[in-house]
Coordinates of C-alpha atoms and ligand atoms in Angstrom, one line a residue:
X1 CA 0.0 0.0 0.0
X2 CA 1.3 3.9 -1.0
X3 CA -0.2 5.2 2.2
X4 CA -0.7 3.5 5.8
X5 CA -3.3 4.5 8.4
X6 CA -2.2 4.6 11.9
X7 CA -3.4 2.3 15.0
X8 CA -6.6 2.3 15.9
X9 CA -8.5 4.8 13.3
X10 CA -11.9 5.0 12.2
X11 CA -11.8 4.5 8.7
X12 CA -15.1 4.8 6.8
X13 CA -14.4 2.7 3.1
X14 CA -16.4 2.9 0.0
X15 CA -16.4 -0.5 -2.2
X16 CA -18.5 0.9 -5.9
X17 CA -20.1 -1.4 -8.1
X18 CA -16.8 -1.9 -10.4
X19 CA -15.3 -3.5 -6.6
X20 CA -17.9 -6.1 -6.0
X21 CA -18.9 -7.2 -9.6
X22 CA -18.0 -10.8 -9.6
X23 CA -16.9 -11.6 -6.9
X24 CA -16.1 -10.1 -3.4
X25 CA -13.4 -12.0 -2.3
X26 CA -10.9 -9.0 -2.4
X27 CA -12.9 -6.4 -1.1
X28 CA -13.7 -8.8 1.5
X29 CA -9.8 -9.6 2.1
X30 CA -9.3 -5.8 2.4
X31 CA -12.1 -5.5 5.0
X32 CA -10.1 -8.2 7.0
X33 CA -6.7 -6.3 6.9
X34 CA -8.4 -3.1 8.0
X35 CA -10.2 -4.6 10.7
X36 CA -7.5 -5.4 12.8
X37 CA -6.4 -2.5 14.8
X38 CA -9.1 0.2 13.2
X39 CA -12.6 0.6 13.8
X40 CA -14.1 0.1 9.5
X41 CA -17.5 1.3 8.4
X42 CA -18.5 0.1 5.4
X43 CA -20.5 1.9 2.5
X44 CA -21.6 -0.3 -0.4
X45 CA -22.8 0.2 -3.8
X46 CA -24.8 -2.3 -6.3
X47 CA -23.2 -4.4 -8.3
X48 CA -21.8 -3.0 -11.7
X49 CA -24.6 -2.7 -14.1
X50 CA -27.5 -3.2 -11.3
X51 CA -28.8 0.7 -10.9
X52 CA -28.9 0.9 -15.2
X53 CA -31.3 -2.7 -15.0
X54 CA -33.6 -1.3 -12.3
X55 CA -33.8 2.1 -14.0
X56 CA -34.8 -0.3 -16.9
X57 CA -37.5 -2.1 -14.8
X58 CA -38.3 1.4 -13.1
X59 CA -40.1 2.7 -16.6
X60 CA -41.1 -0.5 -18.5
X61 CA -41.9 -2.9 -15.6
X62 CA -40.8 -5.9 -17.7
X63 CA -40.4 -9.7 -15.7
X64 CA -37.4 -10.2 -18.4
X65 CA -35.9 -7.3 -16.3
X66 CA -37.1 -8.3 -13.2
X67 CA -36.3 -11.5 -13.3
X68 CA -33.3 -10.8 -14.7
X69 CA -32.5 -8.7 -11.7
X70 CA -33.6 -11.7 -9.5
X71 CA -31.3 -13.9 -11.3
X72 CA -27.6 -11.5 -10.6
X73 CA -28.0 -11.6 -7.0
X74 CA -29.5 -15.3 -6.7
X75 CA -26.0 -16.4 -8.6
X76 CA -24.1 -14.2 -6.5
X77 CA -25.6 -15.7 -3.3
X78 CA -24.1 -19.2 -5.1
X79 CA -21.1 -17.8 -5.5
X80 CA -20.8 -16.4 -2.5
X81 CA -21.4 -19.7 -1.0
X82 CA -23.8 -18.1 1.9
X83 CA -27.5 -18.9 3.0
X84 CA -30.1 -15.9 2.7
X85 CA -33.1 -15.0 1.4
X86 CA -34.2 -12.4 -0.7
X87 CA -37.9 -12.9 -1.0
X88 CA -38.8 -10.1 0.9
X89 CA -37.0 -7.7 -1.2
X90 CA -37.9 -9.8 -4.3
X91 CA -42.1 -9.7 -2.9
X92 CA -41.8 -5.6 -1.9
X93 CA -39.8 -5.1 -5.4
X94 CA -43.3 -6.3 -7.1
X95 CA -45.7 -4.4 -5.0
X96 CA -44.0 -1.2 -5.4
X97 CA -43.7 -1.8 -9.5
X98 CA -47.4 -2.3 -9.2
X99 CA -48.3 0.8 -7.0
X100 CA -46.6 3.7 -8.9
X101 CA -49.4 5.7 -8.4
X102 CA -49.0 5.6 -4.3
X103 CA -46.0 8.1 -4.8
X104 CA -46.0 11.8 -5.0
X105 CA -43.9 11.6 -8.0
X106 CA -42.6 9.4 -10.8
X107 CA -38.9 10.0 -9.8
X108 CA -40.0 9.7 -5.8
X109 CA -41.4 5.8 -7.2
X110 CA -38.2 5.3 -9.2
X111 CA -35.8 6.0 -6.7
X112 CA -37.8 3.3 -4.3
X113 CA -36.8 0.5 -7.3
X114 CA -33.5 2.1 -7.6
X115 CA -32.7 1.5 -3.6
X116 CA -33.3 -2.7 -4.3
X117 CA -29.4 -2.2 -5.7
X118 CA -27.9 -1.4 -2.4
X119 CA -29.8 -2.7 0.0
X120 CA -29.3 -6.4 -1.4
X121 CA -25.6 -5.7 -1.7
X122 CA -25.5 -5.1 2.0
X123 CA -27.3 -7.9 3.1
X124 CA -25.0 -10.2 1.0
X125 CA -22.3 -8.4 2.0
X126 CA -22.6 -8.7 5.7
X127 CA -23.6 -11.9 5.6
X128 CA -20.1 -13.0 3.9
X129 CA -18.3 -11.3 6.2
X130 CA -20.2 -13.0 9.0
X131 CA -19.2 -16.2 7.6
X132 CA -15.3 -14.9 7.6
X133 CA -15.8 -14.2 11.2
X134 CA -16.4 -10.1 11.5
X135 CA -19.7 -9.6 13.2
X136 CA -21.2 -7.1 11.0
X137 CA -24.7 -5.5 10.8
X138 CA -26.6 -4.4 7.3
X139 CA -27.4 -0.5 7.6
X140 CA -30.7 0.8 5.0
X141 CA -29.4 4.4 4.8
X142 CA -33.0 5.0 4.4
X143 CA -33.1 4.8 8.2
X144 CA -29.9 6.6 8.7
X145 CA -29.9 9.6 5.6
X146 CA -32.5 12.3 6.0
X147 CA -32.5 14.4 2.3
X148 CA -34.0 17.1 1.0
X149 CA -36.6 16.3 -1.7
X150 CA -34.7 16.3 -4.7
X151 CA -35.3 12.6 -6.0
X152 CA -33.2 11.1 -7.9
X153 CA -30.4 14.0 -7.1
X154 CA -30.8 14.4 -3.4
X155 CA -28.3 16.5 -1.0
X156 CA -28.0 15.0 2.5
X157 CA -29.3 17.2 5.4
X158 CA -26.2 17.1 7.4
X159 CA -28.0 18.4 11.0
X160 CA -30.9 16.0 10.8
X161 CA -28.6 12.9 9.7
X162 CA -26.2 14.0 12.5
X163 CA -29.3 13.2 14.9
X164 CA -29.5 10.1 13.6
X165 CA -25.8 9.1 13.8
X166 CA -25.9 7.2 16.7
X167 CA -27.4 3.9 15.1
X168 CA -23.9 3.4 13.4
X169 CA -21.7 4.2 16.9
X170 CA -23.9 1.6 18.4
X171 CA -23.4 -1.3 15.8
X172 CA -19.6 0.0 16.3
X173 CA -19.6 -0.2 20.2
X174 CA -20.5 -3.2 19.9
X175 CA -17.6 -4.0 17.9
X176 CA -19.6 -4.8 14.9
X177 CA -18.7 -3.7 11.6
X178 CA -22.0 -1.9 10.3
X179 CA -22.3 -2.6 6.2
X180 CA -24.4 0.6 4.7
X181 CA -26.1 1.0 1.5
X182 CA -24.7 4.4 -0.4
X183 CA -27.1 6.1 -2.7
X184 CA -30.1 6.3 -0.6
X185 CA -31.6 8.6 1.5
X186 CA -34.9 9.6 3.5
X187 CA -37.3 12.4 2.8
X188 CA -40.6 12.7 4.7
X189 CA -40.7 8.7 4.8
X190 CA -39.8 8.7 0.6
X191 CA -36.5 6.8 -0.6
X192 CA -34.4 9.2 -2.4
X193 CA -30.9 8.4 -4.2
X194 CA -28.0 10.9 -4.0
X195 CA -27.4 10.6 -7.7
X196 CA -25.4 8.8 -10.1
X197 CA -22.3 7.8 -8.4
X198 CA -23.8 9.0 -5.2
X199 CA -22.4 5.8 -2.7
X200 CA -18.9 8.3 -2.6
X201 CA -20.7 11.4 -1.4
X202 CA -22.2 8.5 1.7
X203 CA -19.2 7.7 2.6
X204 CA -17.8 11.2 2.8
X205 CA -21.1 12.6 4.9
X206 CA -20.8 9.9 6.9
X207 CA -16.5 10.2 7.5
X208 CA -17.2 13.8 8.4
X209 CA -20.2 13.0 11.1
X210 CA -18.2 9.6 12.4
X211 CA -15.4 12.3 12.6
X212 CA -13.3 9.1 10.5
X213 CA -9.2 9.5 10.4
X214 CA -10.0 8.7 6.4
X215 CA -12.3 8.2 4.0
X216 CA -11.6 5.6 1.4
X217 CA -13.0 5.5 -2.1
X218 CA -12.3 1.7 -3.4
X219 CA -13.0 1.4 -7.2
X220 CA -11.0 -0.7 -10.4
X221 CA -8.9 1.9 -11.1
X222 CA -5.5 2.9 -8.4
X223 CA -6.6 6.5 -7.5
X224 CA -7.4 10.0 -9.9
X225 CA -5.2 10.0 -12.9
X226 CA -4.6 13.1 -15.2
X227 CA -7.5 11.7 -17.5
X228 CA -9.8 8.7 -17.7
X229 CA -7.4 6.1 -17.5
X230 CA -9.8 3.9 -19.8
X231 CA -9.5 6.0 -22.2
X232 CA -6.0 8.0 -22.5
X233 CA -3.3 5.6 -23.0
X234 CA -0.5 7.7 -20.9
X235 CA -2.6 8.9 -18.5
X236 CA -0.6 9.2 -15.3
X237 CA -1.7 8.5 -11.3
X238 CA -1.6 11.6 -9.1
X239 CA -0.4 11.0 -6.0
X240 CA -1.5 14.2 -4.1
X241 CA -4.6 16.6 -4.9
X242 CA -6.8 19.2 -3.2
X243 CA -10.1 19.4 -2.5
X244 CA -10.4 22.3 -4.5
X245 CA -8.8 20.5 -7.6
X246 CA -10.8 17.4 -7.4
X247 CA -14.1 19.1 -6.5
X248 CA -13.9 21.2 -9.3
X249 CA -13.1 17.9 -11.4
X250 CA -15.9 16.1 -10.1
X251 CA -17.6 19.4 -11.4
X252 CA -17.0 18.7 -15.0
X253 CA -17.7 15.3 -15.2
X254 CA -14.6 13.0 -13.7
X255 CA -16.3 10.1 -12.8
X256 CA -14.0 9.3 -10.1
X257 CA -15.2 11.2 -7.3
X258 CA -19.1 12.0 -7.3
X259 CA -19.3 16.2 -7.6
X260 CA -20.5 16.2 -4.2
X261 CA -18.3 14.3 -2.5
X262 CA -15.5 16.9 -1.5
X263 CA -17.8 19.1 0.7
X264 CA -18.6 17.1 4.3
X265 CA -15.5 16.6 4.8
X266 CA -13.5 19.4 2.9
X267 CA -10.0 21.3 4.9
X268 CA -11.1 18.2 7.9
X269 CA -10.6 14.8 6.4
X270 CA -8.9 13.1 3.4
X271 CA -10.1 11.0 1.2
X272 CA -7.9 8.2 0.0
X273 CA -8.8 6.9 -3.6
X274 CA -7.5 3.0 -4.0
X275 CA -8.4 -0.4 -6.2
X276 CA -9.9 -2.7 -4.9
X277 CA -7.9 -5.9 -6.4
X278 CA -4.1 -5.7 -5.2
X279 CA -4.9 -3.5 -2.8
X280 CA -3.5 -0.2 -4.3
X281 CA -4.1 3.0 -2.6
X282 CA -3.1 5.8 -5.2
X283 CA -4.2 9.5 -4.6
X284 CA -4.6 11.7 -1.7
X285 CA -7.2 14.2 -1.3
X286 CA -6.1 17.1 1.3
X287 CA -4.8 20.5 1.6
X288 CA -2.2 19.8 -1.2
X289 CA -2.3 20.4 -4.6
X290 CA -1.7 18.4 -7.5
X291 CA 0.2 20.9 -9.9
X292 CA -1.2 18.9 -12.4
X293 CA -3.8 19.2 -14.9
X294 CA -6.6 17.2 -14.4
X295 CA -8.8 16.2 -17.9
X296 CA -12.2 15.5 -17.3
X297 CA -15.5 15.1 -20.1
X298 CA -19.1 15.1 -20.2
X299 CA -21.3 13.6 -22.8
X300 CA -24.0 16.5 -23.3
X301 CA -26.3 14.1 -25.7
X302 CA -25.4 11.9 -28.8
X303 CA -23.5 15.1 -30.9
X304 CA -21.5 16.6 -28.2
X305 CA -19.4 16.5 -25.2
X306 CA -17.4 18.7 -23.1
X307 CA -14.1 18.0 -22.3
X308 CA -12.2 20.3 -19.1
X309 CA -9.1 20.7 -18.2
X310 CA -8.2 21.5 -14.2
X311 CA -5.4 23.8 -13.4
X312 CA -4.4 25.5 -16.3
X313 CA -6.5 28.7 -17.7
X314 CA -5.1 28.4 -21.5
X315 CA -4.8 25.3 -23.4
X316 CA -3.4 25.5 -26.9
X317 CA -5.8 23.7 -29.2
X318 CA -8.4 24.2 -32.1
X319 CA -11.5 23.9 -29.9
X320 CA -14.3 25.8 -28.8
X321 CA -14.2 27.1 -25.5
X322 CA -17.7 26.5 -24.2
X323 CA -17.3 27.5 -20.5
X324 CA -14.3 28.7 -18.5
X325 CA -13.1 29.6 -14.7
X326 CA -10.5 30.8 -12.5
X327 CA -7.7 28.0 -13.2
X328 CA -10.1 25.4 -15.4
X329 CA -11.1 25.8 -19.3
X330 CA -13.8 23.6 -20.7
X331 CA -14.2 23.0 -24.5
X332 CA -17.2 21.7 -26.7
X333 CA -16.4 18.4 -28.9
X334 CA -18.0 16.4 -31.3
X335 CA -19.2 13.4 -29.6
X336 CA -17.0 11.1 -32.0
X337 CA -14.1 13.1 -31.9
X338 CA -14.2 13.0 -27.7
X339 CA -11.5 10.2 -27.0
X340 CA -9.2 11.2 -29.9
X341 CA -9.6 14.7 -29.1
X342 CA -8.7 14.1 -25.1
X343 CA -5.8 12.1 -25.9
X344 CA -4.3 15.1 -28.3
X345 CA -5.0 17.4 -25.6
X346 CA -3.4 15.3 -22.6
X347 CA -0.3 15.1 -25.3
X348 CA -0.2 18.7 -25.6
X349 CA -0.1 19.3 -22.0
X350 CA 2.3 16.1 -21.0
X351 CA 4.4 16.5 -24.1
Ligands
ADP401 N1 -9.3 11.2 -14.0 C1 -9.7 10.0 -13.7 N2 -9.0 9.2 -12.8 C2 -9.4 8.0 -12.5 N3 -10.6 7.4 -13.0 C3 -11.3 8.2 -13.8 C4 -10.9 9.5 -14.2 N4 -11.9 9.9 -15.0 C5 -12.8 9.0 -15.2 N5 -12.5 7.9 -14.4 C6 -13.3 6.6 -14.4 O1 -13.9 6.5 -13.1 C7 -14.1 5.1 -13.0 C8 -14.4 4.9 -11.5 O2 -15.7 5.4 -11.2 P1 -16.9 4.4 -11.2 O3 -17.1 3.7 -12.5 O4 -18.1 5.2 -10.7 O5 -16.4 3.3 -10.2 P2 -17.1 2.6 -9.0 O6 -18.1 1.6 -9.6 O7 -16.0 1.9 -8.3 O8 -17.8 3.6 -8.2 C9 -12.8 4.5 -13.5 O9 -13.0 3.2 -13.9 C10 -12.4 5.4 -14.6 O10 -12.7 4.9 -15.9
PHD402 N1 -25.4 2.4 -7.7 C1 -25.4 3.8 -7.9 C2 -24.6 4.5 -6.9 C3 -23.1 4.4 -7.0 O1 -22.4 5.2 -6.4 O2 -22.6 3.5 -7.8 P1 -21.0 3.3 -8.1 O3 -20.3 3.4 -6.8 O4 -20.8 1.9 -8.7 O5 -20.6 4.4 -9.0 C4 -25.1 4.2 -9.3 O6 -24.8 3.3 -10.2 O7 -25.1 5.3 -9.7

């Protein structure tokens, strides 16, 4: 590992969809190394692909989808090798597809099918690590979040989830390691989701109200690189950024680190960005600054897409500048000329 936490900490780590795909055997091995000599809160995400199927079965209520759903987390169980049920879900799952019209809204019923995602993840989670020998206990965030109304883009009310904080330093009194679902949220009794990518802005509302010694955002990829490592070739890892850098990132589209994810715990914690498999913690988010350029893009609809570039004010290429700032510049692209176009610029800039 680049970085090591000291005795005893309370670290608060995020596995996302990409970490517990196909199996969970090395976020679960992870889990084990923390847990000696820290206190570990765990926030989960679904499994890779699972909040795009239920957004599917959200607006055509298919069985193909449905039971398709059914069928990921039934093979995962297998997998797994654990015993548990998930009828209850699987039987409320139903009821709400057939009761739309008992919501105030059409995005207030979607994000109730969007929670199933995360709340089976953490009941499957738990359970394996129950069966590896950490006492652990599932948290709905449902019970734990309070939101504002915004569905399907929700920002956490920080005071009235601070009242509520005590349901996880129980679970951890009791030496337990409490397994939450990311994405979701509360508002008036409704289930709202933080928005796409939303499980890293959990983890970092709950580092700052656990007052956490780190937050750690686990993914496939070994921290923030200076592009989209799947798509530039010679992107490079950056070892050190600031909140301001990587907020403003997260602003213009790098996937990363969800845009909202920098503010609980901005100037009081870091957040530690690290793959999952090998173990590889990569980037630091403090009070430091990259010096780097960070390239981020946006897909505005099948035509276009905007491409940034953090910490510089000039680039020099033949693009349209569609929006700039104080030390970022954004430019508008054709939507086929997006990863050619990002890997000229990150030449230009790393030449
Ligand atoms: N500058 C960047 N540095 C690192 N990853 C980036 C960057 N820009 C985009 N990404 C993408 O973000 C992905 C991680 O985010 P995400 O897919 O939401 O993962 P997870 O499922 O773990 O939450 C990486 O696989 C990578 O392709
Ligand atoms: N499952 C949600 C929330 C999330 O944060 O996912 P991930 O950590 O895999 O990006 C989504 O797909 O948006």
């Amino acid at each position: 590992m680049v970085y090591k936490l000291s005795a005893k900490s309370r670290v608060v780590i995020k596995f996302g969809g990409s970490s517990v795909r196909d199996s969970f055997s090395e976020a679960l091995r992870l889990v084990q190394k923390l847990y000696e000599g820290n206190e570990v809160v765990i926030v989960l995400s679904a499994l890779k692909g699972v909040t795009d199927l239920l957004l599917k079965l959200a607006e055509s209520k298919s069985p193909e989808f449905l039971k398709e759903f059914e069928e990921i987390y039934l093979r995962t169980i297998e997998r797994l090798g654990i015993e548990l049920s998930i009828e209850n879900e699987i039987r409320e799952l139903k009821f709400i597809l057939r009761n739309e019209k008992a919501f105030p809204s059409r995005k207030a019923y979607i994000d109730h099918v969007l929670s199933f995602g995360e709340r089976l993840s953490v009941k499957l989670f738990s359970k394996a690590l129950e069966d590896e020998g950490i006492k652990s206990t599932p948290v709905d965030a449902f019970y734990l979040i309070e939101t504002n109304g915004s569905f399907g883009n929700a920002k956490v009310d920080l005071k009235k989830t601070k009242d509520k904080i005590w349901i996880v330093e129980e679970i951890l009194k009791r030496g337990r390691v409490p397994v939450i679902t990311g994405f979701l949220g509360n508002f008036n009794g409704f289930r709202t989701t933080l928005g796409r990518g939303g499980s890293d802005y959990t983890a970092s509302v709950l580092g700052r109200l656990l007052n956490a010694r780190a937050v750690l955002i686990m993914s496939d990829v070994k921290g923030i690189y200076t592009a989209d490592p799947k798509i530039v070739r010679d992107a490079k890892l950056i070892p050190f950024a600031s909140y301001e850098e990587v907020s403003t990132a997260s602003m213009l589209g790098m996937k990363a680190l969800h845009e909202r994810a920098v503010e609980p715990v901005k100037g009081k914690i870091p957040i530690i960005l690290g793959k999952t498999n090998n173990q590889h913690l990569g980037t630091l988010i403090s009070k430091i600054n990259a010096g780097m350029p960070i390239l981020t893009y946006k897909i505005i609809n099948e035509n276009l897409a905007s491409i940034g570039v953090v910490g510089v004010s000039e680039v020099n290429i033949n693009a349209q500048i569609y929006k700039r700032g104080r030390n970022w510049i954004c430019f508008l692209v054709k939507r086929e000329e997006l990863e050619n176009t990002l890997n000229a610029i990150h030449e230009v800039i790393f030449q």
